[in-house]
Amino acid sequence: MSILAVGSVAFDNITTPSGRVENVLGGAATYFSLAASYFTQVRIVAVVGDDFTSEHEKVLIRRGVDTRGIEHAKGKTFRWGGHYMDSLNEAKTDFTELNVFETFQPQIPADYKDSNFLFLGNIHPTLQSAVRLELSEVKLTGGDTMNFWIQRTNPELQETLKLIDVLLINDTEAKMLANESSLPRAARKVLAKGPQAVVIKHGEYGATIFFREGAFGVGRHPFRAPALPLEEVKDPTGAGDSFAGGFMGYIAAQPELNREVVKRALFYGGVMGSFAVEEFGTERLQRLSREEIDARFQVFRELTHLE
Amino acid sequence: MSILAVGSVAFDNITTPSGRVENVLGGAATYFSLAASYFTQVRIVAVVGDDFTSEHEKVLIRRGVDTRGIEHAKGKTFRWGGHYMDSLNEAKTDFTELNVFETFQPQIPADYKDSNFLFLGNIHPTLQSAVRLELSEVKLTGGDTMNFWIQRTNPELQETLKLIDVLLINDTEAKMLANESSLPRAARKVLAKGPQAVVIKHGEYGATIFFREGAFGVGRHPFRAPALPLEEVKDPTGAGDSFAGGFMGYIAAQPELNREVVKRALFYGGVMGSFAVEEFGTERLQRLSREEIDARFQVFRELTHLE
């Protein structure tokens, strides 16, 4: 079934120990959509400027992504520059130019309103809430946020959390959102704010999903999926968004939603994150096959499963 | 089969967000021996001072540990003080008084010389090598080290690594030992120094074992075991040594040594580490049952295994 992804499309300058690229297509919604496109139909709502050409759009179209929800505004596309010279776990931002993204007001095309799955990328929580409330057919909403919104728009974010079924954030964000240094306690506090489940992403150590009692089935035990111990990570940019795309994409493609599906989705999230970091920007995500993805899923299984 | 553990016995002062204890029995060899005692016969070689009473020794004897290798020297036992107020992942040392441990020369009782499994705790690498070379029946040697030895006695440590089958270290130590920021690359470099396998412990994120090609069976894929997401960690002291005790203890108790045994051992390492941190010092490790341990092994399996 269709996933609607709302978030940023950007051009990035990225420096890592493996090299440097400039003006490469990026943004959370781009990584998410490409990753999810290997599992299901994806629709995207975003804003771009005059510098976003039909060549850029074709990157998404070739993967079957419905790009009619991309608004073309006057001005330049969101631009971000960052480097990972000290640690591959954390980007240091060199510059952020919001450009047309600064006044982004997501417009949902009429044809998108029957979307059953929704991913709310990291945008202002009030915009996230507005998008969710416009869609009446949604079965599952995934959402992201970041430190900036946790600190600057906390009351609005608390309202958004009531509308999100699965929140996907990293360790630092979880601890900040819950004001709690223990991850399991942070997870419990986040779940009390509304979501059925929270996925906490640990970078190279994988991710853990914590469930509300009874969410997606029986029990409230957490579940953990690994990340692949890769000898070379060329570019960590977009790993978290690709994880979200694999996670949501797998779920959207299943005939039913239960706890076992969610667990497998967590593994597929790790799989897509592991592909994303193998090359700069979205290069690797543009030319995968479902066979490669399923083969890596088996590698992830062998990495963690006893006989 | 019997494991011989060589390392420190200490008295610790520990402060964590959950409270404070003083002069509690600790030390790497103590945690290791108690954890391994639930799987197999353990023999300990260590040195203590006049302040180590028969009551302290009974903690080990009650768990069936053979304490005849504990040397009673004139003076005070090794004492360590530390706190975990900022982060439970890293101890800040308040004081270290080596006392009788400063001149520790491990003496292996004649009755211990037939030990089939050996664990070389974190002591001077030259002492580690000497112990290993005294034992002719050893089938598997596990070893630990720390930043101090990596920096101060690197040539000696390189010689010791040729005698160790499985090195158990944490992320920081692995990166320092290999002078490499990527963990998988660090693991490959460490394996080139001698060990058949290296276990890299990630604290709350579990542990990964990297194998030499063909070590303990076919293949060279790594394997990852989780840690339990515990809401309350009372005292992280000794978690790594308890991990090593569970890992080596499980292996020593199996009729044969193959890759599946090593993988299960990695899970049992995580299990024993998760018990150790539930109470201060060695309290929890003193009164476990094999049933509790196997029940938690199942929890670890459910935490990571797909249907």
Coordinates of C-alpha atoms in Angstrom, one line a residue:
Chain A
M1 CA 0.0 0.0 0.0
S2 CA 1.1 3.6 -0.6
I3 CA 3.3 5.5 1.7
L4 CA 3.2 9.3 1.8
A5 CA 6.6 10.9 2.8
V6 CA 6.7 14.5 3.8
G7 CA 10.0 16.2 4.5
S8 CA 13.1 17.8 3.0
V9 CA 14.7 17.6 -0.4
A10 CA 18.2 19.1 -0.3
F11 CA 21.5 19.6 -2.0
D12 CA 24.4 18.6 0.2
N13 CA 28.1 19.2 0.4
I14 CA 29.7 16.3 2.4
T15 CA 33.2 15.7 3.5
T16 CA 34.2 12.3 5.1
P17 CA 37.5 10.5 5.5
S18 CA 36.7 8.8 2.1
G19 CA 36.4 12.1 0.1
R20 CA 34.2 15.1 -0.6
V21 CA 31.1 15.7 -2.8
E22 CA 29.3 18.9 -3.6
N23 CA 25.7 19.7 -4.5
V24 CA 24.6 16.1 -4.3
L25 CA 20.9 15.3 -4.0
G26 CA 19.9 14.6 -0.4
G27 CA 17.3 15.5 2.2
A28 CA 15.4 13.2 4.5
A29 CA 12.4 12.7 2.2
T30 CA 14.7 11.8 -0.7
Y31 CA 16.6 9.1 1.3
F32 CA 13.4 7.8 2.8
S33 CA 11.6 7.6 -0.5
L34 CA 14.4 5.8 -2.3
A35 CA 14.8 3.3 0.5
A36 CA 11.0 2.7 0.8
S37 CA 10.6 2.4 -3.0
Y38 CA 12.1 -1.1 -3.0
F39 CA 9.1 -2.3 -1.0
T40 CA 6.0 -0.3 -2.0
Q41 CA 4.6 2.7 -3.9
V42 CA 5.9 6.0 -2.4
R43 CA 4.5 9.5 -2.8
I44 CA 6.5 12.5 -1.8
V45 CA 5.5 16.0 -0.6
A46 CA 8.4 18.4 -0.5
V47 CA 9.5 21.8 -1.8
V48 CA 12.4 22.5 -4.2
G49 CA 13.8 25.6 -5.9
D50 CA 14.8 26.5 -9.5
D51 CA 18.0 24.6 -9.1
F52 CA 16.2 21.3 -8.9
T53 CA 16.1 20.0 -12.5
S54 CA 14.2 17.3 -14.2
E55 CA 17.4 15.2 -14.0
H56 CA 17.1 15.4 -10.2
E57 CA 13.5 14.5 -10.3
K58 CA 14.3 11.5 -12.5
V59 CA 16.3 10.0 -9.7
L60 CA 13.0 9.6 -7.8
I61 CA 10.9 8.8 -10.9
R62 CA 13.2 6.0 -12.0
R63 CA 12.5 4.3 -8.6
G64 CA 8.7 4.7 -9.2
V65 CA 8.3 7.5 -6.7
D66 CA 5.2 9.7 -7.4
T67 CA 6.7 13.2 -7.4
R68 CA 3.6 15.1 -8.2
G69 CA 3.6 16.4 -4.6
I70 CA 6.9 18.2 -5.0
E71 CA 6.3 21.9 -5.0
H72 CA 8.5 24.0 -7.3
A73 CA 9.1 27.4 -5.6
K74 CA 11.0 30.4 -6.7
G75 CA 14.5 30.5 -5.2
K76 CA 17.0 27.9 -4.2
T77 CA 16.6 24.5 -2.8
F78 CA 17.5 23.7 0.9
R79 CA 21.3 23.3 1.1
W80 CA 23.4 21.7 3.8
G81 CA 27.1 21.2 4.3
G82 CA 28.7 19.0 6.8
H83 CA 31.7 16.8 7.6
Y84 CA 32.5 13.7 9.6
M85 CA 36.2 14.0 10.0
D86 CA 36.4 13.4 13.7
S87 CA 33.7 10.7 14.0
L88 CA 31.5 8.9 11.6
N89 CA 28.8 8.8 14.2
E90 CA 28.2 12.5 14.3
A91 CA 28.0 15.1 11.5
K92 CA 29.5 18.5 12.1
T93 CA 27.4 21.1 10.2
D94 CA 29.4 23.5 8.1
F95 CA 26.4 25.5 6.9
T96 CA 22.6 25.3 6.6
E97 CA 20.7 27.4 4.0
L98 CA 17.0 26.7 4.4
N99 CA 16.1 28.7 1.2
V100 CA 12.6 27.7 -0.1
F101 CA 12.4 25.1 2.8
E102 CA 12.1 27.9 5.3
T103 CA 8.5 28.7 4.4
F104 CA 7.5 25.1 3.4
Q105 CA 3.8 24.5 3.9
P106 CA 3.1 20.9 2.8
Q107 CA 0.3 20.8 0.2
I108 CA -1.2 17.3 -0.1
P109 CA -2.4 16.6 -3.6
A110 CA -6.0 15.3 -3.7
D111 CA -4.8 12.0 -5.2
Y112 CA -2.6 11.4 -2.1
K113 CA -5.4 11.7 0.4
D114 CA -6.1 7.9 0.4
S115 CA -2.5 7.1 1.6
N116 CA -2.6 4.3 4.2
F117 CA 0.9 4.9 5.5
L118 CA 2.5 8.3 6.4
F119 CA 6.0 9.3 7.2
L120 CA 6.4 12.7 8.8
G121 CA 10.0 13.7 8.3
N122 CA 11.9 16.1 10.5
I123 CA 9.9 19.4 10.0
H124 CA 8.1 21.8 12.4
P125 CA 5.8 19.7 14.6
T126 CA 2.8 21.9 13.8
L127 CA 3.2 21.1 10.1
Q128 CA 3.6 17.4 11.0
S129 CA 0.3 17.5 12.9
A130 CA -1.5 19.4 10.1
V131 CA -0.5 16.8 7.5
R132 CA -1.6 14.0 9.7
L133 CA -5.0 15.6 10.4
E134 CA -5.6 16.1 6.6
L135 CA -5.4 12.3 6.0
S136 CA -8.3 10.2 7.0
E137 CA -7.3 6.8 5.7
V138 CA -4.0 6.4 7.5
K139 CA -3.3 3.1 9.3
L140 CA 0.1 3.9 10.6
T141 CA 2.1 7.1 11.0
G142 CA 5.8 7.1 11.5
G143 CA 7.6 10.3 12.5
D144 CA 11.0 11.8 13.1
T145 CA 12.0 14.9 15.0
M146 CA 15.3 16.5 16.2
N147 CA 16.9 18.4 19.0
F148 CA 16.0 21.7 17.5
W149 CA 12.2 21.0 17.7
I150 CA 12.6 19.3 21.1
Q151 CA 14.1 22.5 22.5
R152 CA 12.4 25.2 20.6
T153 CA 8.8 23.9 20.0
N154 CA 8.3 21.5 22.8
P155 CA 4.6 22.1 23.5
E156 CA 3.8 21.7 19.8
L157 CA 5.9 18.6 19.6
Q158 CA 4.0 17.1 22.6
E159 CA 0.8 17.5 20.6
T160 CA 2.3 15.9 17.5
L161 CA 3.4 12.9 19.5
K162 CA -0.3 12.1 20.2
L163 CA -0.7 11.6 16.4
I164 CA 2.4 9.5 15.7
D165 CA 2.2 5.7 16.0
V166 CA 5.9 5.0 15.7
L167 CA 8.5 7.6 16.5
L168 CA 11.9 7.0 15.0
I169 CA 14.7 8.9 16.8
N170 CA 18.3 8.4 17.8
D171 CA 19.8 7.9 21.3
T172 CA 20.6 11.6 21.9
E173 CA 17.1 12.7 20.8
A174 CA 15.4 10.1 23.0
K175 CA 17.3 11.2 26.1
M176 CA 16.6 14.8 25.4
L177 CA 13.0 14.3 24.7
A178 CA 12.4 12.4 27.9
N179 CA 15.0 14.3 30.0
E180 CA 16.4 10.9 31.1
S181 CA 19.8 9.3 30.7
S182 CA 18.7 5.7 30.7
L183 CA 17.4 4.6 27.2
P184 CA 14.8 2.1 28.4
R185 CA 13.4 4.7 30.9
A186 CA 13.5 7.4 28.2
A187 CA 11.6 5.0 25.9
R188 CA 8.9 4.4 28.6
K189 CA 8.5 8.2 29.0
V190 CA 8.2 8.8 25.3
L191 CA 5.6 6.0 24.9
A192 CA 3.5 7.7 27.7
K193 CA 3.3 10.8 25.4
G194 CA 1.3 8.9 22.7
P195 CA 3.2 6.6 20.3
Q196 CA 2.5 2.9 20.2
A197 CA 6.2 2.2 19.7
V198 CA 9.5 4.1 19.7
V199 CA 12.4 3.1 17.5
I200 CA 15.7 4.3 19.0
K201 CA 18.5 4.2 16.5
H202 CA 22.0 3.5 17.9
G203 CA 24.1 4.2 14.7
E204 CA 26.6 1.5 14.2
Y205 CA 25.1 -0.6 17.1
G206 CA 21.7 -1.0 15.4
A207 CA 18.3 0.0 16.8
T208 CA 15.9 -1.0 19.5
I209 CA 12.1 -0.8 19.3
F210 CA 10.1 -0.4 22.6
F211 CA 6.4 -1.1 22.5
R212 CA 3.5 0.0 24.5
E213 CA 1.9 -2.9 26.3
G214 CA -0.1 -4.7 23.7
A215 CA 0.9 -2.6 20.7
F216 CA 0.9 -4.6 17.5
G217 CA 0.2 -7.8 19.4
V218 CA 0.9 -9.3 22.8
G219 CA 3.6 -8.3 25.3
R220 CA 5.8 -5.2 25.8
H221 CA 9.3 -6.7 25.5
P222 CA 11.6 -4.6 23.3
F223 CA 13.3 -5.9 20.2
R224 CA 16.7 -5.2 18.9
A225 CA 18.1 -5.3 15.3
P226 CA 21.8 -5.0 14.5
A227 CA 23.7 -2.8 12.1
L228 CA 26.2 -4.3 9.8
P229 CA 29.8 -4.0 11.0
L230 CA 31.0 -2.4 7.8
E231 CA 34.8 -2.0 7.3
E232 CA 34.3 1.1 5.2
V233 CA 31.5 3.7 5.8
K234 CA 31.9 6.2 3.0
D235 CA 29.2 8.6 4.0
P236 CA 26.8 8.3 7.0
T237 CA 24.5 11.0 5.7
G238 CA 20.9 9.8 5.3
A239 CA 21.5 6.5 7.2
G240 CA 18.7 7.3 9.7
D241 CA 16.2 8.3 6.9
S242 CA 17.1 5.3 4.9
F243 CA 16.5 3.2 8.0
A244 CA 13.0 4.7 8.3
G245 CA 12.3 4.1 4.6
G246 CA 13.2 0.4 4.9
F247 CA 11.2 0.1 8.2
M248 CA 8.1 1.8 6.9
G249 CA 8.4 0.4 3.4
Y250 CA 8.5 -3.2 4.6
I251 CA 5.5 -2.6 6.9
A252 CA 3.4 -1.0 4.1
A253 CA 4.0 -3.9 1.8
Q254 CA 2.7 -6.6 4.2
P255 CA -0.9 -7.9 4.2
E256 CA -1.2 -7.4 7.9
L257 CA 0.5 -5.5 10.7
N258 CA 1.6 -7.5 13.7
R259 CA 4.5 -7.7 16.0
E260 CA 6.5 -10.1 13.9
V261 CA 6.1 -7.8 10.9
V262 CA 7.4 -4.9 12.9
K263 CA 10.4 -6.9 14.1
R264 CA 11.3 -7.9 10.6
A265 CA 10.8 -4.3 9.5
L266 CA 13.4 -3.2 12.1
F267 CA 15.9 -5.6 10.4
Y268 CA 15.0 -4.1 7.0
G269 CA 15.6 -0.7 8.4
G270 CA 19.1 -1.7 9.3
V271 CA 19.6 -3.3 5.9
M272 CA 18.7 -0.1 4.1
G273 CA 20.8 2.1 6.4
S274 CA 23.8 -0.2 5.7
F275 CA 23.4 0.2 2.0
A276 CA 23.0 4.0 2.2
V277 CA 26.4 4.5 3.9
E278 CA 28.4 2.5 1.3
E279 CA 28.5 5.4 -1.1
F280 CA 28.2 9.1 -1.1
G281 CA 24.8 10.7 -1.1
T282 CA 22.0 8.5 -2.5
E283 CA 24.2 6.7 -5.1
R284 CA 23.8 3.2 -3.6
L285 CA 20.1 3.6 -2.9
Q286 CA 19.5 4.5 -6.6
R287 CA 20.6 1.1 -7.9
L288 CA 19.7 -1.7 -5.6
S289 CA 17.7 -4.8 -6.3
R290 CA 15.2 -6.5 -4.0
E291 CA 17.4 -9.6 -4.3
E292 CA 20.4 -7.7 -2.9
I293 CA 18.2 -6.4 -0.1
D294 CA 16.9 -9.8 0.8
A295 CA 20.4 -11.3 0.7
R296 CA 21.6 -8.7 3.1
F297 CA 18.6 -9.3 5.3
Q298 CA 19.9 -12.9 5.6
V299 CA 23.4 -11.6 6.5
F300 CA 21.7 -9.5 9.3
R301 CA 19.9 -12.7 10.5
E302 CA 23.2 -14.7 10.5
L303 CA 24.9 -11.9 12.4
T304 CA 22.5 -12.3 15.4
H305 CA 20.7 -15.6 15.2
L306 CA 21.6 -18.7 17.1
E307 CA 20.7 -22.1 15.7
Chain B
M1 CA 36.3 -28.6 32.5
S2 CA 38.3 -26.4 34.8
I3 CA 39.0 -22.7 34.1
L4 CA 41.9 -21.0 35.7
A5 CA 41.4 -17.3 36.3
V6 CA 44.3 -15.0 37.0
G7 CA 43.8 -11.4 37.9
S8 CA 42.9 -8.9 40.6
V9 CA 40.9 -9.3 43.8
A10 CA 40.1 -5.8 45.2
F11 CA 38.0 -3.8 47.6
D12 CA 36.0 -1.1 45.9
N13 CA 34.3 2.2 46.9
I14 CA 31.6 2.8 44.3
T15 CA 29.3 5.8 43.8
T16 CA 26.5 5.6 41.2
P17 CA 23.2 7.5 40.8
S18 CA 21.6 4.6 42.8
G19 CA 23.8 5.0 45.9
R20 CA 27.2 4.4 47.4
V21 CA 29.1 1.4 48.8
E22 CA 32.5 1.2 50.5
N23 CA 35.0 -1.6 50.8
V24 CA 33.0 -4.1 48.8
L25 CA 34.6 -7.2 47.4
G26 CA 35.5 -6.7 43.8
G27 CA 38.3 -7.1 41.3
A28 CA 38.3 -8.6 37.8
A29 CA 39.2 -12.2 38.9
T30 CA 36.4 -12.1 41.5
Y31 CA 33.7 -11.0 39.1
F32 CA 35.0 -13.4 36.4
S33 CA 35.1 -16.4 38.8
L34 CA 31.7 -15.9 40.3
A35 CA 30.1 -15.5 36.8
A36 CA 31.9 -18.6 35.4
S37 CA 31.1 -20.7 38.6
Y38 CA 27.6 -21.2 37.4
F39 CA 28.9 -23.2 34.4
T40 CA 32.0 -25.0 35.4
Q41 CA 34.8 -25.5 38.0
V42 CA 36.8 -22.4 38.5
R43 CA 40.3 -22.0 40.0
I44 CA 41.6 -18.6 40.9
V45 CA 45.2 -17.2 41.2
A46 CA 45.4 -13.7 42.8
V47 CA 47.0 -11.9 45.7
V48 CA 45.2 -10.3 48.7
G49 CA 46.4 -8.6 51.9
D50 CA 45.7 -8.9 55.6
D51 CA 42.3 -7.2 55.2
F52 CA 41.0 -10.1 53.1
T53 CA 39.2 -12.3 55.7
S54 CA 37.8 -15.8 55.7
E55 CA 34.4 -14.2 55.2
H56 CA 35.6 -12.7 52.0
E57 CA 37.1 -16.0 50.8
K58 CA 33.8 -17.7 51.7
V59 CA 32.0 -15.6 49.0
L60 CA 34.1 -17.5 46.4
I61 CA 34.1 -20.9 48.2
R62 CA 30.3 -20.9 48.5
R63 CA 30.2 -20.8 44.7
G64 CA 32.6 -23.8 44.5
V65 CA 35.6 -21.7 43.4
D66 CA 38.9 -23.3 44.3
T67 CA 40.7 -20.5 46.2
R68 CA 44.0 -22.3 47.0
G69 CA 45.7 -20.2 44.4
I70 CA 45.0 -17.0 46.4
E71 CA 48.2 -15.7 47.8
H72 CA 48.0 -14.0 51.2
A73 CA 50.6 -11.3 51.4
K74 CA 51.6 -8.8 54.1
G75 CA 49.9 -5.4 53.6
K76 CA 46.6 -4.3 52.2
T77 CA 44.5 -5.6 49.3
F78 CA 44.2 -3.7 46.0
R79 CA 41.7 -0.8 46.5
W80 CA 39.8 1.1 43.9
G81 CA 37.4 4.0 44.2
G82 CA 35.3 5.3 41.3
H83 CA 32.0 6.9 40.4
Y84 CA 29.5 6.9 37.5
M85 CA 27.7 10.1 38.1
D86 CA 27.9 11.5 34.6
S87 CA 27.5 8.4 32.6
L88 CA 26.9 4.7 33.4
N89 CA 29.0 3.8 30.4
E90 CA 32.3 5.1 31.9
A91 CA 33.8 5.0 35.4
K92 CA 35.7 8.0 36.7
T93 CA 38.4 6.8 39.0
D94 CA 38.6 8.5 42.4
F95 CA 41.7 6.6 43.6
T96 CA 43.7 3.5 42.9
E97 CA 45.9 1.9 45.7
L98 CA 47.7 -1.1 44.2
N99 CA 49.0 -2.3 47.6
V100 CA 50.0 -6.0 47.4
F101 CA 48.9 -6.1 43.8
E102 CA 51.8 -3.9 42.8
T103 CA 54.3 -6.7 43.1
F104 CA 51.9 -9.6 42.1
Q105 CA 53.8 -12.5 40.6
P106 CA 51.2 -15.2 39.8
Q107 CA 52.2 -18.5 41.4
I108 CA 50.3 -21.5 39.8
P109 CA 49.7 -24.3 42.3
A110 CA 50.8 -27.7 41.0
D111 CA 47.2 -28.9 41.1
Y112 CA 46.1 -26.2 38.7
K113 CA 48.6 -27.1 36.0
D114 CA 46.2 -29.4 34.2
S115 CA 43.7 -26.5 33.6
N116 CA 42.2 -26.7 30.1
F117 CA 40.8 -23.2 30.0
L118 CA 42.7 -20.1 31.1
F119 CA 41.5 -16.5 31.6
L120 CA 44.2 -13.9 31.8
G121 CA 42.8 -10.9 33.5
N122 CA 44.0 -7.4 33.0
I123 CA 47.5 -7.6 34.4
H124 CA 51.0 -6.8 33.0
P125 CA 51.3 -8.5 29.6
T126 CA 54.6 -10.1 30.6
L127 CA 52.9 -11.8 33.6
Q128 CA 50.1 -12.9 31.3
S129 CA 52.6 -14.5 28.9
A130 CA 54.5 -16.2 31.8
V131 CA 51.3 -17.8 33.1
R132 CA 50.2 -19.1 29.7
L133 CA 53.6 -20.6 29.1
E134 CA 53.5 -22.5 32.4
L135 CA 50.4 -24.4 31.4
S136 CA 50.7 -27.2 28.9
E137 CA 47.2 -28.6 28.8
V138 CA 45.4 -25.4 27.8
K139 CA 42.8 -25.7 25.0
L140 CA 41.6 -22.1 25.0
T141 CA 43.1 -18.9 26.5
G142 CA 40.9 -15.8 26.9
G143 CA 42.5 -12.5 27.8
D144 CA 41.8 -9.0 28.7
T145 CA 44.0 -5.9 28.6
M146 CA 43.5 -2.1 29.1
N147 CA 44.6 1.3 27.8
F148 CA 47.4 1.5 30.4
W149 CA 49.2 -1.6 29.0
I150 CA 48.5 -0.7 25.4
Q151 CA 50.3 2.6 25.8
R152 CA 53.0 1.7 28.4
T153 CA 54.0 -1.9 27.5
N154 CA 53.0 -2.2 23.9
P155 CA 55.9 -4.5 22.7
E156 CA 55.2 -6.9 25.6
L157 CA 51.5 -6.9 24.8
Q158 CA 52.2 -7.7 21.2
E159 CA 54.0 -10.9 22.4
T160 CA 51.1 -11.8 24.7
L161 CA 48.6 -11.5 21.9
K162 CA 50.4 -14.4 20.1
L163 CA 49.4 -16.6 23.1
I164 CA 45.8 -15.5 23.5
D165 CA 43.0 -17.3 21.5
V166 CA 40.2 -14.9 22.3
L167 CA 40.9 -11.4 23.3
L168 CA 38.0 -9.6 25.2
I169 CA 38.2 -5.8 25.1
N170 CA 35.9 -2.8 24.8
D171 CA 35.4 -0.4 21.9
T172 CA 37.9 2.2 23.1
E173 CA 40.6 -0.4 23.8
A174 CA 40.1 -2.0 20.4
K175 CA 40.5 1.3 18.6
M176 CA 43.6 2.2 20.6
L177 CA 45.2 -1.2 20.2
A178 CA 44.7 -1.1 16.4
N179 CA 45.1 2.7 16.0
E180 CA 42.0 2.6 13.9
S181 CA 38.6 4.3 14.3
S182 CA 36.5 1.7 12.5
L183 CA 35.7 -1.2 14.8
P184 CA 35.6 -3.9 12.0
R185 CA 38.9 -2.7 10.7
A186 CA 40.3 -2.5 14.2
A187 CA 39.1 -6.1 14.7
R188 CA 40.9 -7.3 11.6
K189 CA 44.1 -5.6 12.7
V190 CA 43.9 -7.2 16.2
L191 CA 43.3 -10.6 14.6
A192 CA 46.5 -10.2 12.6
K193 CA 48.4 -10.0 15.8
G194 CA 47.6 -13.6 16.9
P195 CA 44.1 -14.2 18.4
Q196 CA 41.7 -16.6 16.7
A197 CA 38.8 -14.2 17.7
V198 CA 38.3 -10.9 19.3
V199 CA 35.2 -10.0 21.4
I200 CA 34.6 -6.3 21.3
K201 CA 32.2 -5.2 24.2
H202 CA 29.9 -2.3 23.4
G203 CA 28.5 -1.8 27.0
E204 CA 24.7 -1.3 26.8
Y205 CA 24.7 -2.2 23.1
G206 CA 26.1 -5.7 23.5
A207 CA 29.2 -7.2 22.0
T208 CA 30.5 -8.4 18.6
I209 CA 32.9 -11.3 18.0
F210 CA 35.1 -11.2 15.0
F211 CA 36.7 -14.4 13.8
R212 CA 39.8 -15.2 11.9
E213 CA 39.0 -17.1 8.7
G214 CA 38.2 -20.6 9.8
A215 CA 38.5 -20.1 13.5
F216 CA 36.2 -22.5 15.5
G217 CA 34.6 -23.6 12.2
V218 CA 33.8 -22.4 8.8
G219 CA 33.6 -18.7 7.7
R220 CA 34.7 -15.4 9.0
H221 CA 31.5 -13.5 9.5
P222 CA 31.2 -11.7 12.8
F223 CA 28.4 -12.4 15.3
R224 CA 26.7 -10.0 17.6
A225 CA 24.9 -10.5 21.0
P226 CA 22.7 -8.0 22.6
A227 CA 22.8 -6.5 26.1
L228 CA 19.5 -6.3 28.0
P229 CA 17.9 -2.8 27.9
L230 CA 17.7 -2.5 31.7
E231 CA 15.6 0.3 33.2
E232 CA 17.9 0.5 36.2
V233 CA 21.6 -0.2 36.2
K234 CA 22.6 0.1 39.9
D235 CA 26.4 -0.4 39.4
P236 CA 28.2 -1.1 36.1
T237 CA 31.4 -2.2 37.9
G238 CA 32.5 -5.6 36.9
A239 CA 30.1 -6.0 33.9
G240 CA 32.9 -6.7 31.5
D241 CA 34.6 -9.2 33.7
S242 CA 31.2 -10.9 34.4
F243 CA 30.7 -11.0 30.6
A244 CA 34.1 -12.7 30.2
G245 CA 33.1 -15.2 33.0
G246 CA 29.9 -16.1 31.3
F247 CA 31.5 -16.4 27.9
M248 CA 34.5 -18.6 29.0
G249 CA 32.4 -20.6 31.6
Y250 CA 29.8 -21.6 29.0
I251 CA 32.6 -22.6 26.6
A252 CA 34.5 -24.7 29.2
A253 CA 31.3 -26.6 30.1
Q254 CA 30.6 -27.8 26.5
P255 CA 31.7 -31.2 25.2
E256 CA 33.1 -29.6 22.1
L257 CA 34.3 -26.2 20.9
N258 CA 32.7 -25.0 17.6
R259 CA 31.4 -21.8 16.2
E260 CA 27.8 -22.3 17.4
V261 CA 29.2 -22.9 20.9
V262 CA 31.1 -19.6 20.7
K263 CA 28.0 -17.7 19.5
R264 CA 25.9 -19.1 22.4
A265 CA 28.8 -18.2 24.8
L266 CA 28.6 -14.6 23.6
F267 CA 24.9 -14.5 24.6
Y268 CA 25.8 -16.0 28.0
G269 CA 28.4 -13.3 28.4
G270 CA 25.7 -10.7 27.9
V271 CA 23.4 -12.5 30.3
M272 CA 26.0 -12.6 33.2
G273 CA 26.9 -8.9 32.5
S274 CA 23.2 -8.0 32.8
F275 CA 22.9 -9.7 36.2
A276 CA 26.1 -8.1 37.5
V277 CA 24.9 -4.6 37.1
E278 CA 21.5 -5.1 38.8
E279 CA 23.1 -4.7 42.3
F280 CA 26.2 -3.2 43.8
G281 CA 29.5 -5.1 43.7
T282 CA 29.1 -8.9 43.3
E283 CA 25.8 -9.1 45.3
R284 CA 23.7 -10.4 42.4
L285 CA 26.4 -12.8 41.1
Q286 CA 26.6 -14.4 44.5
R287 CA 23.0 -15.7 44.5
L288 CA 21.9 -16.7 41.1
S289 CA 20.6 -20.1 39.9
R290 CA 21.3 -21.8 36.6
E291 CA 17.5 -21.6 36.0
E292 CA 17.5 -17.8 36.3
I293 CA 20.5 -17.7 33.9
D294 CA 18.9 -19.9 31.3
A295 CA 15.6 -18.0 31.6
R296 CA 17.4 -14.7 30.9
F297 CA 19.2 -16.4 28.0
Q298 CA 15.8 -17.0 26.5
V299 CA 14.9 -13.3 27.0
F300 CA 18.1 -12.3 25.1
R301 CA 17.1 -14.7 22.3
E302 CA 13.6 -13.2 22.2
L303 CA 15.1 -9.7 22.2
T304 CA 16.9 -10.4 18.9
H305 CA 15.5 -13.4 17.1
L306 CA 12.9 -13.3 14.3
E307 CA 10.5 -16.2 13.9

